[in-house]
CSV table of C-alpha atoms in Angstrom, one decimal:
chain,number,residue,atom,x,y,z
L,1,UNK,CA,-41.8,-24.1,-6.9
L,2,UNK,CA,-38.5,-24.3,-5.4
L,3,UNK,CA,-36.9,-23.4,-9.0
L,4,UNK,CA,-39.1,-20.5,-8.9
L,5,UNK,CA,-38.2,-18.7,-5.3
L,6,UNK,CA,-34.8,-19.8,-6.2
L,7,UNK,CA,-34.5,-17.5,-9.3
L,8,UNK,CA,-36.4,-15.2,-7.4
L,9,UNK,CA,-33.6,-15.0,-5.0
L,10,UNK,CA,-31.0,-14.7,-7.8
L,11,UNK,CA,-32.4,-11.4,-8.9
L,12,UNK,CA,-33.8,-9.9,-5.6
L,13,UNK,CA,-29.9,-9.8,-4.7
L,14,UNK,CA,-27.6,-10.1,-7.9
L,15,UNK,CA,-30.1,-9.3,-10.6
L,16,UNK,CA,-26.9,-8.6,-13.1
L,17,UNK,CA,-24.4,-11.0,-11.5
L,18,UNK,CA,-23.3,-13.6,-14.1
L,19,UNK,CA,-20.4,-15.1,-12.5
L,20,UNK,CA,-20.7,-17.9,-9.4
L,21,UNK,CA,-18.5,-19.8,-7.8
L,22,UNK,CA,-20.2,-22.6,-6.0
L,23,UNK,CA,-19.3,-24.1,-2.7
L,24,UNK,CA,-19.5,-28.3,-4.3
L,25,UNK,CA,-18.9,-30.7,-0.7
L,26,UNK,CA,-20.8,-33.5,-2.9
L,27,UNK,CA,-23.4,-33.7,0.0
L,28,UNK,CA,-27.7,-33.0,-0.7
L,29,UNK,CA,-27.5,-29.3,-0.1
L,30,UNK,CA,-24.9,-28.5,-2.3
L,31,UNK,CA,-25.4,-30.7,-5.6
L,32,UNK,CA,-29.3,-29.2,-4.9
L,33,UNK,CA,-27.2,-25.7,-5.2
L,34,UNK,CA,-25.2,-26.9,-8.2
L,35,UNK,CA,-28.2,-28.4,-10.1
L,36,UNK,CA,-30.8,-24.9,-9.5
L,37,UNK,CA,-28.2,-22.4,-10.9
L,38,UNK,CA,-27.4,-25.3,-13.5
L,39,UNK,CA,-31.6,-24.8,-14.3
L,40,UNK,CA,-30.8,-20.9,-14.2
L,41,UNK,CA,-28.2,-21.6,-16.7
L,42,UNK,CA,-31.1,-22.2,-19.1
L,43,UNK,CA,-32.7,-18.7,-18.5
L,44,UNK,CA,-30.3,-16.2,-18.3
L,45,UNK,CA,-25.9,-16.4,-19.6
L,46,UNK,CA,-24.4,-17.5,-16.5
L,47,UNK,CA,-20.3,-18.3,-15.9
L,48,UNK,CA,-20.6,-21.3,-13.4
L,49,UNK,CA,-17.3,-22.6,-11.2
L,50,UNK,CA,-17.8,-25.1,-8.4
L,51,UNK,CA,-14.8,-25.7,-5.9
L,52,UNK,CA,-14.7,-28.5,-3.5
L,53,UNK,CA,-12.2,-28.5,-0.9
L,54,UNK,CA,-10.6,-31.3,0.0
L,55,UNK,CA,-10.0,-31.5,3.8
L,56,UNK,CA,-8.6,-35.1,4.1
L,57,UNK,CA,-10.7,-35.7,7.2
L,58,UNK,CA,-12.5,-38.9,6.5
L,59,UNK,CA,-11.2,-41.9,4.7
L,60,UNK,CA,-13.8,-41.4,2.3
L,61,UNK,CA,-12.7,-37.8,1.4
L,62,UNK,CA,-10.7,-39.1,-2.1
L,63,UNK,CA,-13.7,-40.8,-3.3
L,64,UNK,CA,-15.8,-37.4,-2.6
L,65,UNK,CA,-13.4,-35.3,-4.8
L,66,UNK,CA,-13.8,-38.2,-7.3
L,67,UNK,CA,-17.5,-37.8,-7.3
L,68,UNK,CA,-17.7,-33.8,-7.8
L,69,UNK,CA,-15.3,-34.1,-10.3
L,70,UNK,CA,-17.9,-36.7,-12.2
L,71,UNK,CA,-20.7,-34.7,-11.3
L,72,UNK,CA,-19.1,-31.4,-12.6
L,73,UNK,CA,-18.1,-33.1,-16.0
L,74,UNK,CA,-21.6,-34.0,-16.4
L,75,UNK,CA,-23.2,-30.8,-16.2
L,76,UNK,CA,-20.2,-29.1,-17.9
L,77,UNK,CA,-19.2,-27.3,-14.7
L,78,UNK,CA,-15.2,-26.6,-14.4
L,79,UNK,CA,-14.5,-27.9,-10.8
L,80,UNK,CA,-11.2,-26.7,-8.7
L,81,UNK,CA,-10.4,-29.6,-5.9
L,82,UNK,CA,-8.4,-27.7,-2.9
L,83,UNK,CA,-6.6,-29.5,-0.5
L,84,UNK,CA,-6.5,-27.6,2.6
L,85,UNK,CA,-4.3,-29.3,5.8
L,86,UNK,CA,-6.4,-28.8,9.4
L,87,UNK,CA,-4.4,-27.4,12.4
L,88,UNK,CA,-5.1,-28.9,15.6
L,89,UNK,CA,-7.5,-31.0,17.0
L,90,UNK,CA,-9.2,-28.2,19.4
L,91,UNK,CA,-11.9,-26.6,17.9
L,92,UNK,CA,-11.9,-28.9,14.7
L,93,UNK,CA,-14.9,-27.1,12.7
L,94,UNK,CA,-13.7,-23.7,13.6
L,95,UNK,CA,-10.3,-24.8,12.5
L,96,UNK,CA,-11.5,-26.5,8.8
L,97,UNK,CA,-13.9,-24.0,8.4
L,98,UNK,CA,-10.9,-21.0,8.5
L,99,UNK,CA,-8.4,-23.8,6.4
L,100,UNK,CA,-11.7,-24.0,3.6
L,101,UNK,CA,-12.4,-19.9,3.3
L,102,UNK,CA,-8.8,-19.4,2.9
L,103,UNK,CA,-8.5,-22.0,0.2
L,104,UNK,CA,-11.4,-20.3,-1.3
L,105,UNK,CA,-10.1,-17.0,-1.2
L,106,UNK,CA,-7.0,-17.8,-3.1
L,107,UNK,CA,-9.3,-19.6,-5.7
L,108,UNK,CA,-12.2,-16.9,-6.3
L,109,UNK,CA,-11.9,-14.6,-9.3
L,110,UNK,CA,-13.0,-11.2,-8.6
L,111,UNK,CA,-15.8,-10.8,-10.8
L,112,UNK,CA,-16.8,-14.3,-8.9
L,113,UNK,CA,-20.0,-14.4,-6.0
L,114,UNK,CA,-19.3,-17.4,-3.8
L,115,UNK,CA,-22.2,-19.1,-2.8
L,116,UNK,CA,-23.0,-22.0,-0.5
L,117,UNK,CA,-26.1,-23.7,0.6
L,118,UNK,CA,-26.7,-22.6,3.8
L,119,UNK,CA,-30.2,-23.5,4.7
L,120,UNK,CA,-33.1,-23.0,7.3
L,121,UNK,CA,-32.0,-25.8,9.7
L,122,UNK,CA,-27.8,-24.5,8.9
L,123,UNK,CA,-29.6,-21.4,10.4
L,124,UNK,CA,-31.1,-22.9,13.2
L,125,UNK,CA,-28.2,-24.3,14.5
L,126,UNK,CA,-25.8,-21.3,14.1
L,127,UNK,CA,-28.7,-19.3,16.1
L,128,UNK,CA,-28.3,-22.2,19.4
L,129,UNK,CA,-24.7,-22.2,18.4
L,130,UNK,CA,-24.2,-18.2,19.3
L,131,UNK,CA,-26.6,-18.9,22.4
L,132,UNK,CA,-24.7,-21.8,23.7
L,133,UNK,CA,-21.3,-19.3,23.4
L,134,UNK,CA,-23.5,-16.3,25.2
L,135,UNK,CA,-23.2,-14.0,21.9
L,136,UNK,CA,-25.0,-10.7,21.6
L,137,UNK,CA,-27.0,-9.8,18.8
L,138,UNK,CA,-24.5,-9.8,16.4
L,139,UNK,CA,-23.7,-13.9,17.2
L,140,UNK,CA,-27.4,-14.2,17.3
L,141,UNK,CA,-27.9,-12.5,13.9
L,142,UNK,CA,-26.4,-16.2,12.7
L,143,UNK,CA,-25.9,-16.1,8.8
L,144,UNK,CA,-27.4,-13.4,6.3
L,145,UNK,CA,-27.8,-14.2,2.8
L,146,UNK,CA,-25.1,-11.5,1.8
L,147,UNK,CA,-22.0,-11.2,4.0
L,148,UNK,CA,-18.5,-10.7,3.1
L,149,UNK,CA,-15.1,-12.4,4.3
L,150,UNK,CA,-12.1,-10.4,3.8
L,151,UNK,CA,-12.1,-9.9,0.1
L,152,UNK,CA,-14.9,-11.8,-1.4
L,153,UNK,CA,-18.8,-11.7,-1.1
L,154,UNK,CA,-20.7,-14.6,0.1
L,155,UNK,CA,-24.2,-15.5,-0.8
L,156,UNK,CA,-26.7,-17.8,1.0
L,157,UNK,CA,-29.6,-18.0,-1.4
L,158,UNK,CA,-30.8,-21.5,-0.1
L,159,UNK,CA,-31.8,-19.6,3.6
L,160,UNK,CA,-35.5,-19.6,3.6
L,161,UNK,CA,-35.5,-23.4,2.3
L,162,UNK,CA,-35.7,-26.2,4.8
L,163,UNK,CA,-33.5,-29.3,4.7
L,164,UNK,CA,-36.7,-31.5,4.4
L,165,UNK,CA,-37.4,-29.2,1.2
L,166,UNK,CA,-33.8,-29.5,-0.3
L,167,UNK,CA,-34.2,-33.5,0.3
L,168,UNK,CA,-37.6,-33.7,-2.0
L,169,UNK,CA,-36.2,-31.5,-4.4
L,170,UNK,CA,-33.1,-33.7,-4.8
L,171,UNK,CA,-35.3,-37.4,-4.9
L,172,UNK,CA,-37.5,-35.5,-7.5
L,173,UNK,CA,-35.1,-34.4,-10.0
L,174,UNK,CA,-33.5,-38.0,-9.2
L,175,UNK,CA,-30.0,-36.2,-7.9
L,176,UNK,CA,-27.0,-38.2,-6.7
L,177,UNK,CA,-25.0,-37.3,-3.4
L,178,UNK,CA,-23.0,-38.2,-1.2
L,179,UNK,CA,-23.5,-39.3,2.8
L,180,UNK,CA,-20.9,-37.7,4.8
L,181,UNK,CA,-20.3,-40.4,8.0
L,182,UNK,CA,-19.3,-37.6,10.5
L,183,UNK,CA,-22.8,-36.1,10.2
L,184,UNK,CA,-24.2,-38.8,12.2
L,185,UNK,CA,-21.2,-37.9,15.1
L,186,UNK,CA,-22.7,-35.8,18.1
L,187,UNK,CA,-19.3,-35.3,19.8
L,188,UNK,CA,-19.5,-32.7,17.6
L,189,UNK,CA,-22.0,-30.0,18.5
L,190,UNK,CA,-24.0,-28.5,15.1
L,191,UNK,CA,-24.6,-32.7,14.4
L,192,UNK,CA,-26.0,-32.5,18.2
L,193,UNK,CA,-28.2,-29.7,17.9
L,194,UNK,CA,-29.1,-31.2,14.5
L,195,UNK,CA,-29.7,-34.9,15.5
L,196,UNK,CA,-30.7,-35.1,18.9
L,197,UNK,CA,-32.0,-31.4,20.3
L,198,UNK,CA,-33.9,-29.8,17.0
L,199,UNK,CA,-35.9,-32.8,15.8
L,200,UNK,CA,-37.6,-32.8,19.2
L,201,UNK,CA,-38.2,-29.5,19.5
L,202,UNK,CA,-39.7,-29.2,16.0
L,203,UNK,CA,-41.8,-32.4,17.3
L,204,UNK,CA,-42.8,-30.1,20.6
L,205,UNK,CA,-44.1,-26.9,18.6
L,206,UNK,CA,-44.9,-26.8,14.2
L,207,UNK,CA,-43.1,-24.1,12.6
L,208,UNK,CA,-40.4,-24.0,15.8
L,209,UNK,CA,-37.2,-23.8,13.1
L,210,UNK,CA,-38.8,-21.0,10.9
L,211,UNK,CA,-39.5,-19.2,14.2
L,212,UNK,CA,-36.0,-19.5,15.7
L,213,UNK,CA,-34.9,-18.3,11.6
L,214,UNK,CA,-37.3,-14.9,12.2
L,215,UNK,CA,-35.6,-14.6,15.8
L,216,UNK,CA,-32.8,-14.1,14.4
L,217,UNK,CA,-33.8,-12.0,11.6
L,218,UNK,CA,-34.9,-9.6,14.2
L,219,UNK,CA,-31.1,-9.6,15.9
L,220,UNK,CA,-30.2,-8.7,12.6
L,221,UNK,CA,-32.2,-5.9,12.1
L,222,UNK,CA,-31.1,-4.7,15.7
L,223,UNK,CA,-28.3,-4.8,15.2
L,224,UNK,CA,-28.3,-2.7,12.1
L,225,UNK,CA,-29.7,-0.5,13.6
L,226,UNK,CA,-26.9,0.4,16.4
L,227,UNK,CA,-24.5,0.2,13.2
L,228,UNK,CA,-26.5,3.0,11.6
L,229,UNK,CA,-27.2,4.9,14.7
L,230,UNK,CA,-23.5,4.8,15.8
L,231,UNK,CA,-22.0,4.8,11.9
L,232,UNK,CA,-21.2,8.9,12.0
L,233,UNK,CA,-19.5,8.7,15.5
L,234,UNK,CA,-17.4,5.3,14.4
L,235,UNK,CA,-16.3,7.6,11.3
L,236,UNK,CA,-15.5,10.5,13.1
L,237,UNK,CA,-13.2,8.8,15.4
L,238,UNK,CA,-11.5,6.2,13.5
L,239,UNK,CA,-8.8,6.4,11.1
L,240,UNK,CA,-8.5,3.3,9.7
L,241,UNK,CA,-5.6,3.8,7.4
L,242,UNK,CA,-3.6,4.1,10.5
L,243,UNK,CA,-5.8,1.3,12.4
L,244,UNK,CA,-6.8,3.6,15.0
L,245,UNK,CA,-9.7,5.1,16.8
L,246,UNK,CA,-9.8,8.8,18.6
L,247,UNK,CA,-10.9,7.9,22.2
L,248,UNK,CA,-10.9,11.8,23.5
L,249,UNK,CA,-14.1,12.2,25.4
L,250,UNK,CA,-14.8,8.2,25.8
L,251,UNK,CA,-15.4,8.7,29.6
L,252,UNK,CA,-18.6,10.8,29.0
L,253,UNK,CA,-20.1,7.7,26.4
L,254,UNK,CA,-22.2,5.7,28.8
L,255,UNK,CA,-20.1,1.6,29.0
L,256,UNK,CA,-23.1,0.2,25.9
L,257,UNK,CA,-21.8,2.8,23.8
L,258,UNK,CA,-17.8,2.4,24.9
L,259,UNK,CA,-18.3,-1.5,23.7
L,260,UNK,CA,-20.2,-1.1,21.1
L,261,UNK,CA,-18.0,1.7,19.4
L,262,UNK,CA,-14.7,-1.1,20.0
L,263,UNK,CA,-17.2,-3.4,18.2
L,264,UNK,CA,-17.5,-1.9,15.4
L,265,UNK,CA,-13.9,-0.8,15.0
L,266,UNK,CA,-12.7,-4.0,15.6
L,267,UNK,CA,-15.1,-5.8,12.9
L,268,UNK,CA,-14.3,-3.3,9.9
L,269,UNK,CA,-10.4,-5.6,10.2
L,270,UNK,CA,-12.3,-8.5,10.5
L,271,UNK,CA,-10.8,-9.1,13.8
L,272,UNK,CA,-12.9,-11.8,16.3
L,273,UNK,CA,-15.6,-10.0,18.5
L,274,UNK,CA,-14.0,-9.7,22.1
L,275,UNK,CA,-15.5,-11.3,24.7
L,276,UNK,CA,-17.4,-8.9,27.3
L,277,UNK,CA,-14.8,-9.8,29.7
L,278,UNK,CA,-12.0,-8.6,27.0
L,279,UNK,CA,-14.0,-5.6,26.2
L,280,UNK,CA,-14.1,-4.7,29.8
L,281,UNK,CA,-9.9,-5.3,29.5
L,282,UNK,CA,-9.8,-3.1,27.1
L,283,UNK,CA,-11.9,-0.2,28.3
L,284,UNK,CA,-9.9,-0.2,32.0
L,285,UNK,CA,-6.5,-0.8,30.8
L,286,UNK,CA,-6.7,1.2,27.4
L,287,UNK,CA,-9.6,3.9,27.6
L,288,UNK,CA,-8.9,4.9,31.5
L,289,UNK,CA,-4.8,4.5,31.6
L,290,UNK,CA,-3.2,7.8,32.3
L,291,UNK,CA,-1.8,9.6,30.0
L,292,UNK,CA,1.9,8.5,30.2
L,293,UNK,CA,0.9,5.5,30.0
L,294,UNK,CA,1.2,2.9,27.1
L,295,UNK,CA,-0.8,0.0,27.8
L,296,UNK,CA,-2.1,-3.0,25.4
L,297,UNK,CA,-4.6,-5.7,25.2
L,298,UNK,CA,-4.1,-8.9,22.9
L,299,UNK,CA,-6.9,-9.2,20.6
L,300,UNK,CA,-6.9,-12.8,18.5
L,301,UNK,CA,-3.7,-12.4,16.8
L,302,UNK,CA,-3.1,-8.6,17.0
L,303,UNK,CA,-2.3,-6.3,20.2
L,304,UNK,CA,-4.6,-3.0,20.6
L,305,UNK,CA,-2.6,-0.4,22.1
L,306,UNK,CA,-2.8,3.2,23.2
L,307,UNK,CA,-1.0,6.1,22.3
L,308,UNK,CA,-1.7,9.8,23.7
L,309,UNK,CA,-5.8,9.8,22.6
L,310,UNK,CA,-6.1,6.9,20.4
L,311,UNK,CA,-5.9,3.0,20.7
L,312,UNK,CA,-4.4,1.3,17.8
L,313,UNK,CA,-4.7,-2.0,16.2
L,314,UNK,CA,-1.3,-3.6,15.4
L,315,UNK,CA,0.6,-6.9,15.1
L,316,UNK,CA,1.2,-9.0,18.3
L,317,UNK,CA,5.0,-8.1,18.5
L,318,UNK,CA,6.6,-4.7,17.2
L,319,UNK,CA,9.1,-5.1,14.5
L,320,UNK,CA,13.2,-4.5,15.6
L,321,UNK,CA,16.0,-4.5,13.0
L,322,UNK,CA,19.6,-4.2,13.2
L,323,UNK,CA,19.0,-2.7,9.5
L,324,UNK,CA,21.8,-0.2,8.7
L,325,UNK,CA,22.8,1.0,5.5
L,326,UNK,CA,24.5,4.4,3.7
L,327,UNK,CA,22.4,6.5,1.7
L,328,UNK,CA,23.8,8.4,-1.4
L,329,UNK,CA,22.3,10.8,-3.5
L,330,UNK,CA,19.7,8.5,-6.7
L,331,UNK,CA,19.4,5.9,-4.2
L,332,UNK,CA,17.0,3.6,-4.0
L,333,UNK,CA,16.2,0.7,-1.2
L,334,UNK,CA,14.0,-1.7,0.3
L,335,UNK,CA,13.8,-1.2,3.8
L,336,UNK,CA,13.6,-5.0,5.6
L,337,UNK,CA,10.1,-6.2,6.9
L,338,UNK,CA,8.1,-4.3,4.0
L,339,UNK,CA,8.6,-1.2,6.2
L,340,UNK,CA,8.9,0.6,2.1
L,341,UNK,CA,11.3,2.1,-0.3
L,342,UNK,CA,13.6,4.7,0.7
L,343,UNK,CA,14.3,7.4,-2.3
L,344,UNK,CA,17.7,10.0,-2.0
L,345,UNK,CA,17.2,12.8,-4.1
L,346,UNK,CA,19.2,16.3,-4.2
L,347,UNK,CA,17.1,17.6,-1.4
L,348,UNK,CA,15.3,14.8,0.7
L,349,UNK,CA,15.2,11.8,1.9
L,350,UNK,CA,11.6,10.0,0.9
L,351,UNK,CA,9.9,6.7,2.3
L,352,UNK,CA,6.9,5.8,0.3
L,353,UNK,CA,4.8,3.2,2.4
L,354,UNK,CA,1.5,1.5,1.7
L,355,UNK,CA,-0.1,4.4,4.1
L,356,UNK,CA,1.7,7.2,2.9
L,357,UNK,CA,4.9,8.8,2.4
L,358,UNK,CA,7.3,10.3,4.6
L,359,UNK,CA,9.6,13.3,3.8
L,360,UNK,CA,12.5,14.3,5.6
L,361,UNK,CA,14.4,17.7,3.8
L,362,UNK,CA,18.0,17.8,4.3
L,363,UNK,CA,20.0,20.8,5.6
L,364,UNK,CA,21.7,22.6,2.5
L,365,UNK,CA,25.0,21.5,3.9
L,366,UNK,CA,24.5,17.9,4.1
L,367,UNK,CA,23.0,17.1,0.9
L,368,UNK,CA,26.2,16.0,-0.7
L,369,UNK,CA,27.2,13.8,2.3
L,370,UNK,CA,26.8,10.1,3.0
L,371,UNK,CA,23.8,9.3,5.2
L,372,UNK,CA,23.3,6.6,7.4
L,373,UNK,CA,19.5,5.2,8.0
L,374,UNK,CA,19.1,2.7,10.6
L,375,UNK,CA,16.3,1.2,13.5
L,376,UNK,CA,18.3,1.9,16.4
L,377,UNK,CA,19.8,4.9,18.9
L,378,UNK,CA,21.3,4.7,22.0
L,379,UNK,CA,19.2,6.4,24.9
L,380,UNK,CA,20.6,9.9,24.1
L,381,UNK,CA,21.9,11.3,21.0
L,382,UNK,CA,23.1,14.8,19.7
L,383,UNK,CA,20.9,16.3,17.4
L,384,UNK,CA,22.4,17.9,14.0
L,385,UNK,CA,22.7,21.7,14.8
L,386,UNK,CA,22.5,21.4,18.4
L,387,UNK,CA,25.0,21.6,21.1
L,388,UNK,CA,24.0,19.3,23.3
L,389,UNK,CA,22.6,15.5,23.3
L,390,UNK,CA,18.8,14.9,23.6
L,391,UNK,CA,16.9,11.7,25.4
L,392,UNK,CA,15.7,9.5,22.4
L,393,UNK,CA,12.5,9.0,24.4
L,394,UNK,CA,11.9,13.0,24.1
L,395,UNK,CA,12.8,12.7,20.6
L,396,UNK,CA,9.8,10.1,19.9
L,397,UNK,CA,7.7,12.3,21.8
L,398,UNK,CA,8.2,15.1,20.0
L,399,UNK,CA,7.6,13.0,16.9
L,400,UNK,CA,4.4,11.8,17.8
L,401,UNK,CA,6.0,8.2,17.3
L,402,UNK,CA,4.1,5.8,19.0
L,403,UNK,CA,6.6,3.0,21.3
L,404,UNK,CA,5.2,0.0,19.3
L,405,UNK,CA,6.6,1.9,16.2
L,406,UNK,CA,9.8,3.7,17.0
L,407,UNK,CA,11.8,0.3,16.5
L,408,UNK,CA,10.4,0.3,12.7
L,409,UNK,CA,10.9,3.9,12.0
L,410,UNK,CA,13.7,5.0,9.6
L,411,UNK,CA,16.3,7.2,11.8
L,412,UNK,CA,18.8,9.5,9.8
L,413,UNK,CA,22.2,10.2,11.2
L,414,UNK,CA,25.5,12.1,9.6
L,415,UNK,CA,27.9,10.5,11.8
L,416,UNK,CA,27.0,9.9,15.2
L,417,UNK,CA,24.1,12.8,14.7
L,418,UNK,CA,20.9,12.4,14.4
L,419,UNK,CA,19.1,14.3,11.3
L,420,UNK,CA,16.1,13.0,11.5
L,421,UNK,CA,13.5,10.7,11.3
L,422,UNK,CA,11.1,9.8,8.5
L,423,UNK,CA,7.5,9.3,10.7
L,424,UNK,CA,6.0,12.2,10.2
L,425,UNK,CA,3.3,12.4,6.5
L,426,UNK,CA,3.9,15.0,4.4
């Protein structure tokens, strides 16, 4: 039966998928995972990869690489053993889990599905997870069976099974696996949800976990919903080539829309979902700032900033350079920090950039002469062609340069002049 819905599950969501790579920790869940699309294998052509990722947590964790690779060779599966090395002791499952999906994503082929075994009680204990943290109903959506983590696609197809259902299966086909000693450690909090809280709960009331699993399916579908009903707004207002979202005419959104709109911007870079404390941050010191004003918020790792009627998402600190070099006609140069290439030709000077390209055209008279590109200018400068020097600040202005990226923006002088600067897309 469980072969059955399995398949089932197989062709509800990837009906023409024939390449898997399968998440292999040698524990129950995962060799039941390895040994049903081993049983597919039979039915349709499938191209099978396990990877087990090799922590170096436990004392034990040699001898579990050992055993997948066993395992593996006897069902003709080509296994990949990762190490990955944990940072810090503060948040250890958050911390291997990021280590294990990046180890994963430099492993993954991409015509390859990743899949894990996730399962109903896995579920359970994401759902008391998000509650425990206060989440929303994203957090409380817990896991869906297809989700996506930056460049690959993750499938759960082992959702709708319970644990208790995974074990039988594994004592009927008469499956080895591994015991993993930490499980049994409720310092850590899925093990005590999982030991301690959820078994008497499920005592309490039949059915409890499957209930909590259909709470959550609900959140889900909630929270589709505000994705679809916002979607056309969100597109309207962001840009995200530049990273940045159009925040004209925010004040009149009532605060549930301001948040959720920041949300959603925020997710589509995979960035962590603010607090409602940073949200709130981010709507009085960005959204509300006056005009003049050029105020940011730190977001995980990145700062979001405002400039004129947008708020951007950048890197934590703006780039500075004491890059100077001459430009000649046929030139061609890597600017520092992956900021592009810089072409010469008769007429213009051209930066092509992941984003776009930038085109400044020469005045006729200077397109024989040595130019100098550079990151820097002193607070006034004289502009080519005019008579009198210019405040830099007014300059960037004019340019539409926001501050974060004036000290990463190629500036073009003939001397001490300034000829230009390549910012603006043509």
């Amino acid at each position: 039966m469980m072969q059955r819905a399995f398949f089932n599950q197989i062709e509800q969501h990837f009906p023409t998928q024939t390449d898997f790579l399968i998440g292999l920790s040698g524990g129950v869940d995962s060799v039941a995972l390895l040994h049903l699309f081993c049983q597919l294998r039979q039915h349709k052509p499938l191209n099978l990869r396990a990877i087990h990722i090799h922590h170096g947590l436990s004392p034990n964790a040699d001898s579990w690489a050992a055993f997948c690779q066993t395992l593996c060779e006897q069902w003709q599966i080509p296994l990949s053993v990762q190490q990955v090395q944990v940072v810090g002791t503060q948040g250890l499952e958050a911390n291997a889990r990021q280590a294990r999906y990046q180890a994963i994503q430099a492993q993954i082929q991409p015509n390859e599905i990743f899949c894990t075994a996730h399962h109903l009680d896995d579920q359970v204990e994401t759902f008391f997870l998000a509650l425990k943290r206060g989440a929303g109903l994203k957090g409380l959506s817990a896991m869906q069976a297809v989700s996506f983590w930056q460049r690959f696609t993750i499938f759960r197809p082992l959702l709708s099974f319970s644990k208790a259902e995974l074990l039988t299966y594994a004592t009927v086909e008469k499956l080895p696996w591994i015991e993993d000693e930490s499980n049994a450690n409720t310092q850590f909090d899925r093990n005590f949800l999982r030991n301690d809280v959820l078994p008497l709960l499920n005592q309490r009331w039949q059915q409890f976990n499957p209930m909590v699993a259909r709470a959550s399916q609900h959140c889900a579908e909630q929270q589709q919903l505000i994705e679809e009903l916002l979607a056309d707004e969100l597109n309207q207002r962001a840009d995200f080539a530049e990273q940045s979202l159009n925040i004209d005419g925010f004040e009149h959104f009532s605060l549930l829309k301001q948040q959720q709109l920041i949300r959603l911007w925020l997710e589509r870079y995979q960035q962590p979902m603010p607090s409602k404390a940073l949200l709130k941050q981010i709507i009085q010191q960005l959204i509300f700032a006056e005009k003049d004003k050029n105020p940011q918020v730190k977001v995980g790792q990145k700062m979001v900033r405002r400039y004129q009627q947008k708020i951007f998402l950048t890197e934590e600190s703006p780039l500075d350079s004491l890059f100077q070099r001459e430009v000649n006609i046929k030139d061609f140069i890597e600017l520092p920090h992956n900021l592009g290439t810089l072409i010469r030709t008769a007429d213009s000077l051209i930066c092509k950039k992941s984003h776009g390209t930038h085109r400044l055209l020469l005045p006729v008279e200077l397109r024989n002469q040595p130019l100098v590109v550079q990151f820097t200018a002193p607070s006034k400068v004289k502009c080519y062609g005019k008579p009198h020097r210019e405040e830099m600040k007014k300059i960037w202005q004019a340019h539409k340069i926001p501050v974060w990226q004036r000290h990463c923006t190629p500036l073009v002088f003939f001397g001490e002049e300034l000829v230009g600067i390549l910012g603006e897309e043509k």
